[in-house]
Amino acid sequence: MTTYRALRIHLTDEGVTRAIEDRAMSELPDHDVLIRVHWSSLNYKDALSANGHKGVSRYYPHTPGIDAAGVVERDRSGQFQPGTQVAVIGFDLGMNTQGGFADYVCVPADWVVTLPTGLSMADSMRLGTAGVTAAYCLEKLIETGVRADDGPILVTGATGGVGSLAVHLLSTLGYKVTAVTGKTDAHDWLRQLGATDILPREALSEPDPKALRPAQFAGAIDTIGEHTLVNILKSLRFGGSVAACGIVGGTALPADIFPFILRGVNLLGVASADAPLDARTRVLAKYAGLWKLPLLSSMCDTLTLDELGPRIDAMLSGKIQRRALIRIAQD
């Protein structure tokens, strides 16, 4: 094999172009572990990178794909035997390192996790960065004492990758879930995933001058930020916690101190891209066991590399409510 296929993003003065190109194997980064990619997934960061967003990927031409699962072809570090099924989730893959929308990736050994028994390569990508992030959020809530019988858990951005997986994960583990979405046509789907209640996006997205709101929720997973996050803090029960992992609604935090000193709430930051490798190993093992999601396969559409373009555009337009699993291997 001297060449491989990759989705390449070109950024010029005339705009962005995308094309599947044959590239020389010698053009891969010079890292220890060469992986033949079988599956990837489409995340919002990938869509931004594929649209020339230099806040995600500084250098173009570029191959996106922040997640990849496949089989080790060779490993100069000696940590992985050829043929081992592995995944790379996050780190710099698909950002400024050539990513998973390609037949091969070549990455540092400390980015690579061996897949646990019970979790297929395809399922690891149905989860991908979104599923790992949802799991980190739940772990943070559990660490602060949030339990299934403490009251409802709020999930914002509930039709997105992190949000939909969080809804299904929480419900699978016995939590009562209140999903927040602006998509009225997604209510039935969210209930299928396990949401017991649904709130419109506007219930939390507008500034609220009140220092506190009625104490409704034992915890929350927030993918939005800014005013939504502030209103969640005001709505938590005494000692409640919110795991914050997204900034779709903005990066500011226009909050005051009252929820913290009157209700003792906790604001928990979740940084998934650069979390230690053992954290990925831990949560993937949970997904292979006690946290196994019964509806995971049905939550995803399966696409080929050639079908990615329209899906990227639809994601950037906010028209997608299902995960996209990308089949890379041709055999």
mmCIF file of N, CA and C in Angstrom, residues 151-278:
data_model
loop_
_atom_site.group_PDB
_atom_site.id
_atom_site.type_symbol
_atom_site.label_atom_id
_atom_site.label_comp_id
_atom_site.label_asym_id
_atom_site.label_seq_id
_atom_site.Cartn_x
_atom_site.Cartn_y
_atom_site.Cartn_z
ATOM 1 N N GLY A 151 -33.616 13.223 42.343
ATOM 2 C CA GLY A 151 -34.462 14.129 41.586
ATOM 3 C C GLY A 151 -34.051 14.171 40.136
ATOM 4 N N PRO A 152 -34.763 14.923 39.313
ATOM 5 C CA PRO A 152 -34.491 14.934 37.869
ATOM 6 C C PRO A 152 -33.142 15.562 37.531
ATOM 7 N N ILE A 153 -32.571 15.063 36.429
ATOM 8 C CA ILE A 153 -31.329 15.596 35.873
ATOM 9 C C ILE A 153 -31.664 16.305 34.565
ATOM 10 N N LEU A 154 -31.207 17.520 34.442
ATOM 11 C CA LEU A 154 -31.448 18.331 33.246
ATOM 12 C C LEU A 154 -30.336 18.076 32.227
ATOM 13 N N VAL A 155 -30.699 17.934 30.966
ATOM 14 C CA VAL A 155 -29.710 17.797 29.884
ATOM 15 C C VAL A 155 -30.054 18.810 28.802
ATOM 16 N N THR A 156 -29.146 19.757 28.560
ATOM 17 C CA THR A 156 -29.375 20.755 27.514
ATOM 18 C C THR A 156 -28.745 20.295 26.199
ATOM 19 N N GLY A 157 -29.194 20.921 25.102
ATOM 20 C CA GLY A 157 -28.705 20.493 23.793
ATOM 21 C C GLY A 157 -28.983 19.023 23.576
ATOM 22 N N ALA A 158 -30.191 18.598 23.945
ATOM 23 C CA ALA A 158 -30.471 17.174 24.091
ATOM 24 C C ALA A 158 -30.492 16.408 22.777
ATOM 25 N N THR A 159 -30.606 17.077 21.636
ATOM 26 C CA THR A 159 -30.580 16.345 20.370
ATOM 27 C C THR A 159 -29.180 16.269 19.775
ATOM 28 N N GLY A 160 -28.210 16.954 20.379
ATOM 29 C CA GLY A 160 -26.841 16.871 19.907
ATOM 30 C C GLY A 160 -26.184 15.567 20.316
ATOM 31 N N GLY A 161 -24.930 15.379 19.902
ATOM 32 C CA GLY A 161 -24.238 14.138 20.194
ATOM 33 C C GLY A 161 -24.085 13.893 21.677
ATOM 34 N N VAL A 162 -23.493 14.842 22.401
ATOM 35 C CA VAL A 162 -23.321 14.685 23.845
ATOM 36 C C VAL A 162 -24.677 14.606 24.529
ATOM 37 N N GLY A 163 -25.583 15.506 24.162
ATOM 38 C CA GLY A 163 -26.880 15.569 24.829
ATOM 39 C C GLY A 163 -27.699 14.311 24.659
ATOM 40 N N SER A 164 -27.807 13.800 23.441
ATOM 41 C CA SER A 164 -28.640 12.612 23.211
ATOM 42 C C SER A 164 -28.055 11.389 23.901
ATOM 43 N N LEU A 165 -26.725 11.245 23.859
ATOM 44 C CA LEU A 165 -26.105 10.118 24.554
ATOM 45 C C LEU A 165 -26.245 10.259 26.066
ATOM 46 N N ALA A 166 -26.161 11.498 26.577
ATOM 47 C CA ALA A 166 -26.357 11.717 28.014
ATOM 48 C C ALA A 166 -27.783 11.359 28.429
ATOM 49 N N VAL A 167 -28.766 11.753 27.628
ATOM 50 C CA VAL A 167 -30.161 11.410 27.940
ATOM 51 C C VAL A 167 -30.317 9.896 28.044
ATOM 52 N N HIS A 168 -29.796 9.180 27.054
ATOM 53 C CA HIS A 168 -29.970 7.728 27.034
ATOM 54 C C HIS A 168 -29.166 7.046 28.141
ATOM 55 N N LEU A 169 -27.952 7.545 28.394
ATOM 56 C CA LEU A 169 -27.127 6.970 29.455
ATOM 57 C C LEU A 169 -27.785 7.159 30.820
ATOM 58 N N LEU A 170 -28.198 8.371 31.123
ATOM 59 C CA LEU A 170 -28.839 8.637 32.405
ATOM 60 C C LEU A 170 -30.087 7.783 32.587
ATOM 61 N N SER A 171 -30.925 7.724 31.561
ATOM 62 C CA SER A 171 -32.154 6.937 31.650
ATOM 63 C C SER A 171 -31.851 5.458 31.844
ATOM 64 N N THR A 172 -30.849 4.953 31.119
ATOM 65 C CA THR A 172 -30.470 3.544 31.241
ATOM 66 C C THR A 172 -30.049 3.202 32.667
ATOM 67 N N LEU A 173 -29.438 4.168 33.367
ATOM 68 C CA LEU A 173 -28.958 3.953 34.725
ATOM 69 C C LEU A 173 -29.986 4.329 35.792
ATOM 70 N N GLY A 174 -31.218 4.638 35.355
ATOM 71 C CA GLY A 174 -32.293 4.835 36.312
ATOM 72 C C GLY A 174 -32.572 6.259 36.718
ATOM 73 N N TYR A 175 -31.921 7.234 36.075
ATOM 74 C CA TYR A 175 -32.177 8.638 36.397
ATOM 75 C C TYR A 175 -33.431 9.126 35.668
ATOM 76 N N LYS A 176 -34.124 10.060 36.292
ATOM 77 C CA LYS A 176 -35.221 10.763 35.637
ATOM 78 C C LYS A 176 -34.626 11.956 34.903
ATOM 79 N N VAL A 177 -34.882 12.058 33.594
ATOM 80 C CA VAL A 177 -34.196 13.032 32.744
ATOM 81 C C VAL A 177 -35.179 14.060 32.203
ATOM 82 N N THR A 178 -34.812 15.324 32.338
ATOM 83 C CA THR A 178 -35.522 16.412 31.672
ATOM 84 C C THR A 178 -34.638 16.915 30.534
ATOM 85 N N ALA A 179 -35.093 16.742 29.315
ATOM 86 C CA ALA A 179 -34.325 17.131 28.133
ATOM 87 C C ALA A 179 -34.726 18.530 27.698
ATOM 88 N N VAL A 180 -33.748 19.315 27.263
ATOM 89 C CA VAL A 180 -33.997 20.669 26.780
ATOM 90 C C VAL A 180 -33.635 20.723 25.310
ATOM 91 N N THR A 181 -34.575 21.173 24.480
ATOM 92 C CA THR A 181 -34.329 21.265 23.048
ATOM 93 C C THR A 181 -35.202 22.343 22.430
ATOM 94 N N GLY A 182 -34.725 22.893 21.330
ATOM 95 C CA GLY A 182 -35.521 23.820 20.555
ATOM 96 C C GLY A 182 -36.208 23.151 19.380
ATOM 97 N N LYS A 183 -36.050 21.831 19.248
ATOM 98 C CA LYS A 183 -36.595 21.093 18.105
ATOM 99 C C LYS A 183 -37.848 20.337 18.530
ATOM 100 N N THR A 184 -39.001 20.905 18.209
ATOM 101 C CA THR A 184 -40.259 20.282 18.626
ATOM 102 C C THR A 184 -40.480 18.936 17.945
ATOM 103 N N ASP A 185 -39.904 18.751 16.758
ATOM 104 C CA ASP A 185 -40.101 17.481 16.057
ATOM 105 C C ASP A 185 -39.236 16.362 16.635
ATOM 106 N N ALA A 186 -38.406 16.664 17.632
ATOM 107 C CA ALA A 186 -37.534 15.648 18.226
ATOM 108 C C ALA A 186 -38.074 15.117 19.552
ATOM 109 N N HIS A 187 -39.229 15.597 19.995
ATOM 110 C CA HIS A 187 -39.728 15.201 21.307
ATOM 111 C C HIS A 187 -39.958 13.695 21.420
ATOM 112 N N ASP A 188 -40.569 13.099 20.406
ATOM 113 C CA ASP A 188 -40.842 11.661 20.456
ATOM 114 C C ASP A 188 -39.538 10.872 20.527
ATOM 115 N N TRP A 189 -38.541 11.297 19.758
ATOM 116 C CA TRP A 189 -37.252 10.610 19.752
ATOM 117 C C TRP A 189 -36.587 10.694 21.127
ATOM 118 N N LEU A 190 -36.632 11.868 21.734
ATOM 119 C CA LEU A 190 -36.030 12.035 23.053
ATOM 120 C C LEU A 190 -36.737 11.171 24.094
ATOM 121 N N ARG A 191 -38.038 11.039 23.971
ATOM 122 C CA ARG A 191 -38.755 10.165 24.901
ATOM 123 C C ARG A 191 -38.365 8.703 24.674
ATOM 124 N N GLN A 192 -38.136 8.321 23.422
ATOM 125 C CA GLN A 192 -37.660 6.966 23.145
ATOM 126 C C GLN A 192 -36.308 6.710 23.805
ATOM 127 N N LEU A 193 -35.458 7.739 23.847
ATOM 128 C CA LEU A 193 -34.142 7.611 24.478
ATOM 129 C C LEU A 193 -34.235 7.584 25.996
ATOM 130 N N GLY A 194 -35.381 7.984 26.538
ATOM 131 C CA GLY A 194 -35.567 7.887 27.974
ATOM 132 C C GLY A 194 -35.935 9.163 28.690
ATOM 133 N N ALA A 195 -36.072 10.283 27.970
ATOM 134 C CA ALA A 195 -36.466 11.532 28.628
ATOM 135 C C ALA A 195 -37.884 11.401 29.162
ATOM 136 N N THR A 196 -38.075 11.832 30.407
ATOM 137 C CA THR A 196 -39.408 11.802 30.996
ATOM 138 C C THR A 196 -40.113 13.144 30.869
ATOM 139 N N ASP A 197 -39.332 14.219 30.776
ATOM 140 C CA ASP A 197 -39.892 15.551 30.582
ATOM 141 C C ASP A 197 -39.036 16.295 29.557
ATOM 142 N N ILE A 198 -39.661 17.268 28.882
ATOM 143 C CA ILE A 198 -38.961 18.054 27.873
ATOM 144 C C ILE A 198 -39.280 19.525 28.083
ATOM 145 N N LEU A 199 -38.246 20.350 28.083
ATOM 146 C CA LEU A 199 -38.397 21.799 28.192
ATOM 147 C C LEU A 199 -37.975 22.466 26.890
ATOM 148 N N PRO A 200 -38.647 23.551 26.508
ATOM 149 C CA PRO A 200 -38.185 24.299 25.333
ATOM 150 C C PRO A 200 -36.893 25.037 25.657
ATOM 151 N N ARG A 201 -36.079 25.230 24.653
ATOM 152 C CA ARG A 201 -34.794 25.917 24.820
ATOM 153 C C ARG A 201 -34.974 27.272 25.494
ATOM 154 N N GLU A 202 -36.047 27.982 25.145
ATOM 155 C CA GLU A 202 -36.270 29.340 25.646
ATOM 156 C C GLU A 202 -36.502 29.377 27.161
ATOM 157 N N ALA A 203 -36.823 28.252 27.758
ATOM 158 C CA ALA A 203 -37.053 28.227 29.202
ATOM 159 C C ALA A 203 -35.790 28.545 29.988
ATOM 160 N N LEU A 204 -34.631 28.381 29.353
ATOM 161 C CA LEU A 204 -33.366 28.603 30.054
ATOM 162 C C LEU A 204 -32.432 29.578 29.351
ATOM 163 N N SER A 205 -32.719 29.927 28.111
ATOM 164 C CA SER A 205 -31.724 30.644 27.302
ATOM 165 C C SER A 205 -31.731 32.161 27.480
ATOM 166 N N GLU A 206 -32.784 32.718 28.111
ATOM 167 C CA GLU A 206 -32.876 34.166 28.236
ATOM 168 C C GLU A 206 -32.337 34.635 29.584
ATOM 169 N N PRO A 207 -31.731 35.830 29.642
ATOM 170 C CA PRO A 207 -31.257 36.361 30.929
ATOM 171 C C PRO A 207 -32.412 36.474 31.924
ATOM 172 N N ASP A 208 -32.142 36.149 33.176
ATOM 173 C CA ASP A 208 -33.149 36.204 34.228
ATOM 174 C C ASP A 208 -32.576 37.021 35.385
ATOM 175 N N PRO A 209 -33.217 38.140 35.734
ATOM 176 C CA PRO A 209 -32.661 39.001 36.790
ATOM 177 C C PRO A 209 -32.769 38.406 38.193
ATOM 178 N N LYS A 210 -33.603 37.390 38.375
ATOM 179 C CA LYS A 210 -33.772 36.816 39.711
ATOM 180 C C LYS A 210 -32.492 36.128 40.159
ATOM 181 N N ALA A 211 -32.180 36.251 41.446
ATOM 182 C CA ALA A 211 -30.979 35.609 41.996
ATOM 183 C C ALA A 211 -31.114 34.097 42.019
ATOM 184 N N LEU A 212 -32.341 33.607 42.240
ATOM 185 C CA LEU A 212 -32.599 32.170 42.297
ATOM 186 C C LEU A 212 -33.909 31.858 41.586
ATOM 187 N N ARG A 213 -34.003 30.676 41.052
ATOM 188 C CA ARG A 213 -35.232 30.138 40.493
ATOM 189 C C ARG A 213 -35.721 29.016 41.408
ATOM 190 N N PRO A 214 -36.935 28.523 41.174
ATOM 191 C CA PRO A 214 -37.382 27.364 41.955
ATOM 192 C C PRO A 214 -36.384 26.214 41.850
ATOM 193 N N ALA A 215 -36.117 25.558 42.970
ATOM 194 C CA ALA A 215 -35.127 24.475 43.008
ATOM 195 C C ALA A 215 -35.764 23.200 42.449
ATOM 196 N N GLN A 216 -35.450 22.885 41.203
ATOM 197 C CA GLN A 216 -36.113 21.783 40.510
ATOM 198 C C GLN A 216 -35.234 20.575 40.273
ATOM 199 N N PHE A 217 -33.932 20.777 40.047
ATOM 200 C CA PHE A 217 -33.104 19.714 39.498
ATOM 201 C C PHE A 217 -31.989 19.308 40.457
ATOM 202 N N ALA A 218 -31.771 17.998 40.546
ATOM 203 C CA ALA A 218 -30.680 17.491 41.375
ATOM 204 C C ALA A 218 -29.328 17.664 40.705
ATOM 205 N N GLY A 219 -29.353 17.733 39.399
ATOM 206 C CA GLY A 219 -28.117 17.884 38.653
ATOM 207 C C GLY A 219 -28.418 18.229 37.214
ATOM 208 N N ALA A 220 -27.346 18.484 36.452
ATOM 209 C CA ALA A 220 -27.522 18.855 35.046
ATOM 210 C C ALA A 220 -26.245 18.562 34.278
ATOM 211 N N ILE A 221 -26.427 18.293 32.986
ATOM 212 C CA ILE A 221 -25.329 18.236 32.027
ATOM 213 C C ILE A 221 -25.610 19.302 30.989
ATOM 214 N N ASP A 222 -24.726 20.289 30.911
ATOM 215 C CA ASP A 222 -24.975 21.450 30.063
ATOM 216 C C ASP A 222 -23.973 21.521 28.927
ATOM 217 N N THR A 223 -24.489 21.567 27.705
ATOM 218 C CA THR A 223 -23.649 21.698 26.511
ATOM 219 C C THR A 223 -23.725 23.091 25.900
ATOM 220 N N ILE A 224 -24.439 24.019 26.541
ATOM 221 C CA ILE A 224 -24.758 25.311 25.930
ATOM 222 C C ILE A 224 -23.914 26.451 26.492
ATOM 223 N N GLY A 225 -23.891 26.613 27.807
ATOM 224 C CA GLY A 225 -23.130 27.692 28.423
ATOM 225 C C GLY A 225 -23.907 28.989 28.546
ATOM 226 N N GLU A 226 -23.214 30.046 28.912
ATOM 227 C CA GLU A 226 -23.691 31.413 29.077
ATOM 228 C C GLU A 226 -25.004 31.464 29.860
ATOM 229 N N HIS A 227 -26.050 32.116 29.347
ATOM 230 C CA HIS A 227 -27.274 32.336 30.126
ATOM 231 C C HIS A 227 -27.950 31.017 30.509
ATOM 232 N N THR A 228 -27.880 30.034 29.629
ATOM 233 C CA THR A 228 -28.459 28.732 29.960
ATOM 234 C C THR A 228 -27.792 28.139 31.188
ATOM 235 N N LEU A 229 -26.467 28.178 31.220
ATOM 236 C CA LEU A 229 -25.736 27.639 32.366
ATOM 237 C C LEU A 229 -26.055 28.409 33.645
ATOM 238 N N VAL A 230 -26.140 29.726 33.541
ATOM 239 C CA VAL A 230 -26.459 30.546 34.714
ATOM 240 C C VAL A 230 -27.852 30.194 35.244
ATOM 241 N N ASN A 231 -28.818 30.034 34.359
ATOM 242 C CA ASN A 231 -30.172 29.691 34.796
ATOM 243 C C ASN A 231 -30.247 28.287 35.388
ATOM 244 N N ILE A 232 -29.404 27.389 34.897
ATOM 245 C CA ILE A 232 -29.346 26.057 35.516
ATOM 246 C C ILE A 232 -28.845 26.163 36.945
ATOM 247 N N LEU A 233 -27.775 26.929 37.148
ATOM 248 C CA LEU A 233 -27.251 27.116 38.509
ATOM 249 C C LEU A 233 -28.323 27.641 39.449
ATOM 250 N N LYS A 234 -29.157 28.539 38.958
ATOM 251 C CA LYS A 234 -30.233 29.109 39.778
ATOM 252 C C LYS A 234 -31.349 28.105 40.049
ATOM 253 N N SER A 235 -31.405 27.017 39.262
ATOM 254 C CA SER A 235 -32.523 26.064 39.340
ATOM 255 C C SER A 235 -32.163 24.771 40.048
ATOM 256 N N LEU A 236 -30.910 24.637 40.495
ATOM 257 C CA LEU A 236 -30.501 23.405 41.150
ATOM 258 C C LEU A 236 -31.023 23.330 42.582
ATOM 259 N N ARG A 237 -31.280 22.117 43.011
ATOM 260 C CA ARG A 237 -31.640 21.887 44.401
ATOM 261 C C ARG A 237 -30.410 22.057 45.291
ATOM 262 N N PHE A 238 -30.636 22.102 46.588
ATOM 263 C CA PHE A 238 -29.538 22.299 47.529
ATOM 264 C C PHE A 238 -28.479 21.195 47.326
ATOM 265 N N GLY A 239 -27.224 21.633 47.142
ATOM 266 C CA GLY A 239 -26.129 20.692 46.944
ATOM 267 C C GLY A 239 -26.057 20.098 45.555
ATOM 268 N N GLY A 240 -26.904 20.561 44.633
ATOM 269 C CA GLY A 240 -26.910 20.028 43.276
ATOM 270 C C GLY A 240 -25.683 20.432 42.476
ATOM 271 N N SER A 241 -25.485 19.752 41.349
ATOM 272 C CA SER A 241 -24.292 19.978 40.537
ATOM 273 C C SER A 241 -24.651 20.047 39.062
ATOM 274 N N VAL A 242 -23.904 20.868 38.317
ATOM 275 C CA VAL A 242 -24.010 20.900 36.871
ATOM 276 C C VAL A 242 -22.633 20.660 36.284
ATOM 277 N N ALA A 243 -22.563 19.697 35.356
ATOM 278 C CA ALA A 243 -21.332 19.423 34.613
ATOM 279 C C ALA A 243 -21.404 20.201 33.310
ATOM 280 N N ALA A 244 -20.480 21.151 33.122
ATOM 281 C CA ALA A 244 -20.493 22.041 31.954
ATOM 282 C C ALA A 244 -19.451 21.580 30.957
ATOM 283 N N CYS A 245 -19.890 21.317 29.722
ATOM 284 C CA CYS A 245 -18.972 20.770 28.714
ATOM 285 C C CYS A 245 -19.082 21.442 27.358
ATOM 286 N N GLY A 246 -19.901 22.508 27.221
ATOM 287 C CA GLY A 246 -20.068 23.108 25.901
ATOM 288 C C GLY A 246 -20.301 24.594 25.948
ATOM 289 N N ILE A 247 -20.113 25.235 24.800
ATOM 290 C CA ILE A 247 -20.226 26.695 24.699
ATOM 291 C C ILE A 247 -21.033 27.110 23.476
ATOM 292 N N VAL A 248 -21.989 26.274 23.076
ATOM 293 C CA VAL A 248 -22.792 26.594 21.897
ATOM 294 C C VAL A 248 -23.486 27.941 22.052
ATOM 295 N N GLY A 249 -23.920 28.270 23.277
ATOM 296 C CA GLY A 249 -24.649 29.515 23.512
ATOM 297 C C GLY A 249 -23.785 30.694 23.873
ATOM 298 N N GLY A 250 -22.475 30.495 24.020
ATOM 299 C CA GLY A 250 -21.585 31.598 24.366
ATOM 300 C C GLY A 250 -20.595 31.200 25.440
ATOM 301 N N THR A 251 -19.551 32.009 25.579
ATOM 302 C CA THR A 251 -18.459 31.678 26.492
ATOM 303 C C THR A 251 -18.488 32.465 27.798
ATOM 304 N N ALA A 252 -19.308 33.490 27.898
ATOM 305 C CA ALA A 252 -19.352 34.287 29.125
ATOM 306 C C ALA A 252 -20.099 33.540 30.227
ATOM 307 N N LEU A 253 -19.845 33.942 31.466
ATOM 308 C CA LEU A 253 -20.567 33.378 32.605
ATOM 309 C C LEU A 253 -21.107 34.528 33.456
ATOM 310 N N PRO A 254 -22.224 35.129 33.020
ATOM 311 C CA PRO A 254 -22.769 36.308 33.721
ATOM 312 C C PRO A 254 -23.567 35.908 34.949
ATOM 313 N N ALA A 255 -22.873 35.334 35.930
ATOM 314 C CA ALA A 255 -23.535 34.781 37.114
ATOM 315 C C ALA A 255 -23.220 35.598 38.355
ATOM 316 N N ASP A 256 -24.033 35.382 39.400
ATOM 317 C CA ASP A 256 -23.681 35.932 40.711
ATOM 318 C C ASP A 256 -23.467 34.785 41.694
ATOM 319 N N ILE A 257 -23.166 35.113 42.917
ATOM 320 C CA ILE A 257 -22.714 34.132 43.899
ATOM 321 C C ILE A 257 -23.838 33.405 44.615
ATOM 322 N N PHE A 258 -25.081 33.877 44.512
ATOM 323 C CA PHE A 258 -26.151 33.380 45.371
ATOM 324 C C PHE A 258 -26.413 31.876 45.264
ATOM 325 N N PRO A 259 -26.465 31.276 44.063
ATOM 326 C CA PRO A 259 -26.690 29.824 44.042
ATOM 327 C C PRO A 259 -25.620 29.044 44.808
ATOM 328 N N PHE A 260 -24.402 29.585 44.838
ATOM 329 C CA PHE A 260 -23.306 28.880 45.499
ATOM 330 C C PHE A 260 -23.375 29.004 47.021
ATOM 331 N N ILE A 261 -23.721 30.185 47.505
ATOM 332 C CA ILE A 261 -23.683 30.380 48.952
ATOM 333 C C ILE A 261 -25.031 30.164 49.628
ATOM 334 N N LEU A 262 -26.122 30.142 48.867
ATOM 335 C CA LEU A 262 -27.433 29.892 49.467
ATOM 336 C C LEU A 262 -27.908 28.454 49.276
ATOM 337 N N ARG A 263 -27.467 27.820 48.179
ATOM 338 C CA ARG A 263 -27.873 26.427 47.934
ATOM 339 C C ARG A 263 -26.678 25.478 47.860
ATOM 340 N N GLY A 264 -25.480 25.990 47.944
ATOM 341 C CA GLY A 264 -24.302 25.120 47.947
ATOM 342 C C GLY A 264 -24.136 24.309 46.678
ATOM 343 N N VAL A 265 -24.466 24.898 45.515
ATOM 344 C CA VAL A 265 -24.400 24.157 44.267
ATOM 345 C C VAL A 265 -22.949 24.052 43.788
ATOM 346 N N ASN A 266 -22.734 23.138 42.845
ATOM 347 C CA ASN A 266 -21.403 22.878 42.310
ATOM 348 C C ASN A 266 -21.386 23.068 40.800
ATOM 349 N N LEU A 267 -20.427 23.837 40.312
ATOM 350 C CA LEU A 267 -20.195 23.987 38.877
ATOM 351 C C LEU A 267 -18.953 23.178 38.529
ATOM 352 N N LEU A 268 -19.129 22.144 37.703
ATOM 353 C CA LEU A 268 -18.074 21.174 37.411
ATOM 354 C C LEU A 268 -17.649 21.302 35.952
ATOM 355 N N GLY A 269 -16.401 21.623 35.728
ATOM 356 C CA GLY A 269 -15.895 21.724 34.367
ATOM 357 C C GLY A 269 -15.496 20.362 33.824
ATOM 358 N N VAL A 270 -15.839 20.111 32.560
ATOM 359 C CA VAL A 270 -15.510 18.843 31.905
ATOM 360 C C VAL A 270 -14.713 19.153 30.646
ATOM 361 N N ALA A 271 -13.463 18.737 30.613
ATOM 362 C CA ALA A 271 -12.582 18.933 29.460
ATOM 363 C C ALA A 271 -12.246 17.562 28.899
ATOM 364 N N SER A 272 -12.874 17.178 27.792
ATOM 365 C CA SER A 272 -12.728 15.806 27.305
ATOM 366 C C SER A 272 -11.559 15.623 26.346
ATOM 367 N N ALA A 273 -11.248 16.635 25.542
ATOM 368 C CA ALA A 273 -10.266 16.440 24.466
ATOM 369 C C ALA A 273 -8.894 16.053 24.998
ATOM 370 N N ASP A 274 -8.481 16.643 26.099
ATOM 371 C CA ASP A 274 -7.141 16.402 26.629
ATOM 372 C C ASP A 274 -7.156 15.649 27.952
ATOM 373 N N ALA A 275 -8.257 14.992 28.273
ATOM 374 C CA ALA A 275 -8.294 14.172 29.482
ATOM 375 C C ALA A 275 -7.289 13.031 29.353
ATOM 376 N N PRO A 276 -6.764 12.524 30.471
ATOM 377 C CA PRO A 276 -5.765 11.453 30.407
ATOM 378 C C PRO A 276 -6.280 10.213 29.688
ATOM 379 N N LEU A 277 -5.370 9.462 29.100
ATOM 380 C CA LEU A 277 -5.739 8.262 28.362
ATOM 381 C C LEU A 277 -6.464 7.260 29.246
ATOM 382 N N ASP A 278 -6.061 7.161 30.520
ATOM 383 C CA ASP A 278 -6.718 6.184 31.388
ATOM 384 C C ASP A 278 -8.179 6.534 31.640
#
